[in-house]
Tab-separated table of C-alpha atoms and ligand atoms in Angstrom:
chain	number	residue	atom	x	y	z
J	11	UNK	CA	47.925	-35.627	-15.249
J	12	UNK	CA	49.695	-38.437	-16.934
J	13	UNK	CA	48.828	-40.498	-19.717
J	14	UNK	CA	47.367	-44.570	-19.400
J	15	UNK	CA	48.073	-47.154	-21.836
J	16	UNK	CA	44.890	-48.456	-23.667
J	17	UNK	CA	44.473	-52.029	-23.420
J	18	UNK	CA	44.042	-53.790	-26.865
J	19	UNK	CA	41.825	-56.484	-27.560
J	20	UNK	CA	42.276	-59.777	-26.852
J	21	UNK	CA	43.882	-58.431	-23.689
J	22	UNK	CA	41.331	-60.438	-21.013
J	23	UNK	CA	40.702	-57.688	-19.144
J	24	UNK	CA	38.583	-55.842	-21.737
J	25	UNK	CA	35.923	-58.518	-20.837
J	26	UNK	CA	35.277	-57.662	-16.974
J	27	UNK	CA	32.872	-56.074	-15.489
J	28	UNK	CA	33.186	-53.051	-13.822
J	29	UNK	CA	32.249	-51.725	-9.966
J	30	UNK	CA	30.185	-49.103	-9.429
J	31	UNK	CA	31.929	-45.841	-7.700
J	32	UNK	CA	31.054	-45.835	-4.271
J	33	UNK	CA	32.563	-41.805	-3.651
J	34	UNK	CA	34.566	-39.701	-5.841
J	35	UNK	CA	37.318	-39.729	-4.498
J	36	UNK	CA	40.552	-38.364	-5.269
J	37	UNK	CA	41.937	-41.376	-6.473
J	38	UNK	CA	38.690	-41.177	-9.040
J	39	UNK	CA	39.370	-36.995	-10.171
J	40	UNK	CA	42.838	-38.398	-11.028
J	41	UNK	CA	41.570	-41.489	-13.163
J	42	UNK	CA	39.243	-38.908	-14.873
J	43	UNK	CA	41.384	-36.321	-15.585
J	44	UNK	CA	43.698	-38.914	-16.876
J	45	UNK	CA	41.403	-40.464	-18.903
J	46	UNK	CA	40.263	-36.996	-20.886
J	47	UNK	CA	44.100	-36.735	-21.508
J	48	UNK	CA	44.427	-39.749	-22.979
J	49	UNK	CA	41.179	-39.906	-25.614
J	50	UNK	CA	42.387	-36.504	-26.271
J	51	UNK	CA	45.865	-37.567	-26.753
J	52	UNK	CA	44.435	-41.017	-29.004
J	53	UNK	CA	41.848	-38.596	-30.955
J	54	UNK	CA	39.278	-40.985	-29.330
J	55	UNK	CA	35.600	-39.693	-28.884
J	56	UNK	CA	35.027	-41.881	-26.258
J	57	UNK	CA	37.076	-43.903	-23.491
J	58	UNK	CA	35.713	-46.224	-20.632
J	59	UNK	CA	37.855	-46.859	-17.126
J	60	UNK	CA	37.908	-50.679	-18.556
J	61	UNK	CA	40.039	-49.662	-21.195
J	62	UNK	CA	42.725	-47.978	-18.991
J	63	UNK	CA	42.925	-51.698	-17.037
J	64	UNK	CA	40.411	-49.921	-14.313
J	65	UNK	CA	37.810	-51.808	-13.237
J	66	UNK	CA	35.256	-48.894	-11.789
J	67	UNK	CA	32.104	-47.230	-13.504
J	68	UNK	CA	33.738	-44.298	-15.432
J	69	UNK	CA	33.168	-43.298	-19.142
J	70	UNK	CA	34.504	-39.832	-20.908
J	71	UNK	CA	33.116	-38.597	-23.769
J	72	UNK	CA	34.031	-35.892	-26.379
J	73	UNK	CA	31.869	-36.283	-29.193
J	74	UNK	CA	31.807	-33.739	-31.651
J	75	UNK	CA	28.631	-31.551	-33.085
J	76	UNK	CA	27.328	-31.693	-36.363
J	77	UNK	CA	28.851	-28.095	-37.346
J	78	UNK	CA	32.272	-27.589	-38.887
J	79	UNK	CA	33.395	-25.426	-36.214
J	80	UNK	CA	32.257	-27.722	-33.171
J	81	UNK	CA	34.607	-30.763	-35.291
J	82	UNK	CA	37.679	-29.009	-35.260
J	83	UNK	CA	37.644	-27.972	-31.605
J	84	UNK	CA	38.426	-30.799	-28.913
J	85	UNK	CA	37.040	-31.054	-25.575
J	86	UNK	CA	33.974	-28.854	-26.288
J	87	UNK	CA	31.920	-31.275	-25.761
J	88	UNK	CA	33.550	-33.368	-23.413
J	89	UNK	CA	31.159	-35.197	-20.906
J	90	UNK	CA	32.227	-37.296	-17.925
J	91	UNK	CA	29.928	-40.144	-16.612
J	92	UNK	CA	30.252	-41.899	-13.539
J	93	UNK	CA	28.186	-45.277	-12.896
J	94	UNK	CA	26.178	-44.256	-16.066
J	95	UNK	CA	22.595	-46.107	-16.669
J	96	UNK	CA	20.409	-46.553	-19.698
J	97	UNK	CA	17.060	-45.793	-18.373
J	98	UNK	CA	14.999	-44.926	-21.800
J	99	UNK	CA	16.080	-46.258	-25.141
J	100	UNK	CA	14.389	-45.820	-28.681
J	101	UNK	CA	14.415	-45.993	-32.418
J	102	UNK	CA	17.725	-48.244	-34.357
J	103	UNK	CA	20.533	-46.733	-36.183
J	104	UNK	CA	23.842	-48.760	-37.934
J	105	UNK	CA	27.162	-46.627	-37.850
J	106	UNK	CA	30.595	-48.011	-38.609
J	107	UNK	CA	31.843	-48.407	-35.290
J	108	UNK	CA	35.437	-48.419	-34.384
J	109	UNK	CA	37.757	-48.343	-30.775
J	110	UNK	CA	40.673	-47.699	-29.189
J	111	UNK	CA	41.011	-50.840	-28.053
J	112	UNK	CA	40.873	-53.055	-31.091
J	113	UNK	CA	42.724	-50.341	-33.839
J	114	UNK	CA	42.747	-50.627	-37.737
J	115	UNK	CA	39.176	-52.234	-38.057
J	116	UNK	CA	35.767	-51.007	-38.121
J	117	UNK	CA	32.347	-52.767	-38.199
J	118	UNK	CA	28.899	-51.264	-38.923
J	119	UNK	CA	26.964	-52.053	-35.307
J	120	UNK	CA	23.307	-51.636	-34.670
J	121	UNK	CA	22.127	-49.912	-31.508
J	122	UNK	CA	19.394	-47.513	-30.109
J	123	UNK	CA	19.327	-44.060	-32.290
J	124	UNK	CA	18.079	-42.338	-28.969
J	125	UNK	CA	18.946	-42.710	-25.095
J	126	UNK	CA	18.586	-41.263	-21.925
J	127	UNK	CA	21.660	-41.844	-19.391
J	128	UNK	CA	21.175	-41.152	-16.089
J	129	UNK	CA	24.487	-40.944	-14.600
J	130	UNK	CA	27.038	-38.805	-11.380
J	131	UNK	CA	28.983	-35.813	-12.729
J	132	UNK	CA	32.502	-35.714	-11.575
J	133	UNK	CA	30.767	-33.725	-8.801
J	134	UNK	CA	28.661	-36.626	-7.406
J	135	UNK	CA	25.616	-34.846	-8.561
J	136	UNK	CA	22.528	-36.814	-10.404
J	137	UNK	CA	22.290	-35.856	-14.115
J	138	UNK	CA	20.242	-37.214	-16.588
J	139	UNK	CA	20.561	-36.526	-20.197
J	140	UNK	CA	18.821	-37.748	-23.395
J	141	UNK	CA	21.361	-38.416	-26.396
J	142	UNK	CA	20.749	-39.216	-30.117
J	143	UNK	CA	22.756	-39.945	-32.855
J	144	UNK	CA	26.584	-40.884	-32.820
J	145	UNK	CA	26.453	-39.259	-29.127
J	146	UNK	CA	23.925	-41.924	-28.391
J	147	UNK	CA	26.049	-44.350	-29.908
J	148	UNK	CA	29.264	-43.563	-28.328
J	149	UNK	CA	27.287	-43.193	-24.870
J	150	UNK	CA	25.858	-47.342	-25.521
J	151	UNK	CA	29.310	-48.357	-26.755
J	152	UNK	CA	31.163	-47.122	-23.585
J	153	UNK	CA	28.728	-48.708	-21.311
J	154	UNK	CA	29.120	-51.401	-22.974
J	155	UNK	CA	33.177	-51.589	-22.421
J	156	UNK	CA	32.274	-51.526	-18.636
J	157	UNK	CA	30.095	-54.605	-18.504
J	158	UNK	CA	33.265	-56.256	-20.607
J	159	UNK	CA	31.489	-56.114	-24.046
J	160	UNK	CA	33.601	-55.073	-27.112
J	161	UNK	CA	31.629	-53.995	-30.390
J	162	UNK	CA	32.855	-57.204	-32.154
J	163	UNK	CA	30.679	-58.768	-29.679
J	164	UNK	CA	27.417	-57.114	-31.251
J	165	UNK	CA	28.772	-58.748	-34.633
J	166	UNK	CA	27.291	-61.660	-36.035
J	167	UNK	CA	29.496	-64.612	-35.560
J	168	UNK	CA	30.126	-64.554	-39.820
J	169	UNK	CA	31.043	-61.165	-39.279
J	170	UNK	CA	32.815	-61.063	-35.878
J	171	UNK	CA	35.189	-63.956	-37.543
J	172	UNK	CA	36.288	-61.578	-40.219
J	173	UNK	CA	36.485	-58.873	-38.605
J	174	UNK	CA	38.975	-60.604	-35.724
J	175	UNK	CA	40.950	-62.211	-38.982
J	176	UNK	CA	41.618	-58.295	-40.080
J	177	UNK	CA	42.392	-57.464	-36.910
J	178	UNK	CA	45.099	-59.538	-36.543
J	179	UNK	CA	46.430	-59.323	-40.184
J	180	UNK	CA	46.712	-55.337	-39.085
J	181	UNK	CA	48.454	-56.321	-35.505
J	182	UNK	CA	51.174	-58.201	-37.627
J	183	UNK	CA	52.013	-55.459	-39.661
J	184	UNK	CA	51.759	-52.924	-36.950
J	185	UNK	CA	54.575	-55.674	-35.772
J	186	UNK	CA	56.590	-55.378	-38.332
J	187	UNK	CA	57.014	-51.401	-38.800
J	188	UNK	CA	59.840	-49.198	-37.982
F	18	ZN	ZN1	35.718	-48.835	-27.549
């Protein structure tokens, strides 16, 4: 396994689109196994291919429970989709989203409180599962990293503007530290 470097916003690539799989492959075990390494590594509950600079269908997930116990522990949960789908989508919920790949800010985002993904396991077998909560959240926030959307992007433009002034207020002192 080895570890990928996250691409940070505004690198360009964050806003492409990614292909679907078309056979997992071991080129594709080795980008997923690599991938759970690295959220694990970042303390990320999420990570999409995009963000490793990898244009191809692939989201991991680790999101933890609601119980003390199932917080502590890493990669209990963890949940690997390939060419994920939303095919059912209900109910709103806000949460203070942030990401990997724009670090130091966080903006509250709107998005479905419920989903069903249908999605490949790391198998190639058909799954579909239903999601609520900040495990449907992180589900609709990967997805959208591979059709190139950041969570800024959800922002209003007011909003989006501030947030993207922070952002790079934080860069420059991330700069500037030993
Ligand atoms: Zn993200």
């Amino acid at each position: 396994m080895a570890l990928l470097n996250i691409l940070k916003y505004p690198d360009p690539f964050l806003k492409t689109k990614a292909a679907p799989v078309q056979s997992i492959d071991l080129e594709v075990n080795k980008l997923i196994s690599d991938m759970v390494e690295t959220m694990a590594l970042a303390r990320g509950i999420g990570l999409a291919a995009t963000q490793v600079g990898v244009g191809k269908r692939v989201v991991v997930l680790d999101v933890p429970g609601d119980n003390d116990e199932e917080r502590r522990e890493r990669g209990k949960n963890l949940i690997v989709l390939v060419n994920p789908e939303i095919v059912g989508s209900s109910g709103s919920i806000t949460y203070d989203e942030g990401c990997l790949s724009v670090p130091g800010v966080t903006a509250e985002v709107e998005r479905f409180s419920n989903v069903t993904v249908k999605a490949l396991d790391r198998e190639g077998a058909l799954f579909e599962i239903k999601a609520e909560g900040l495990f449907a959240i992180a589900m609709q926030h990967e997805i959208d990293h591979l059709d190139g959307i950041l969570f800024i992007d959800r922002l209003s433009r007011l909003k989006r503007e501030l947030i993207k002034r922070k952002y790079k207020k934080a860069m420059e002192r991330q700069d500037r530290a030993l």
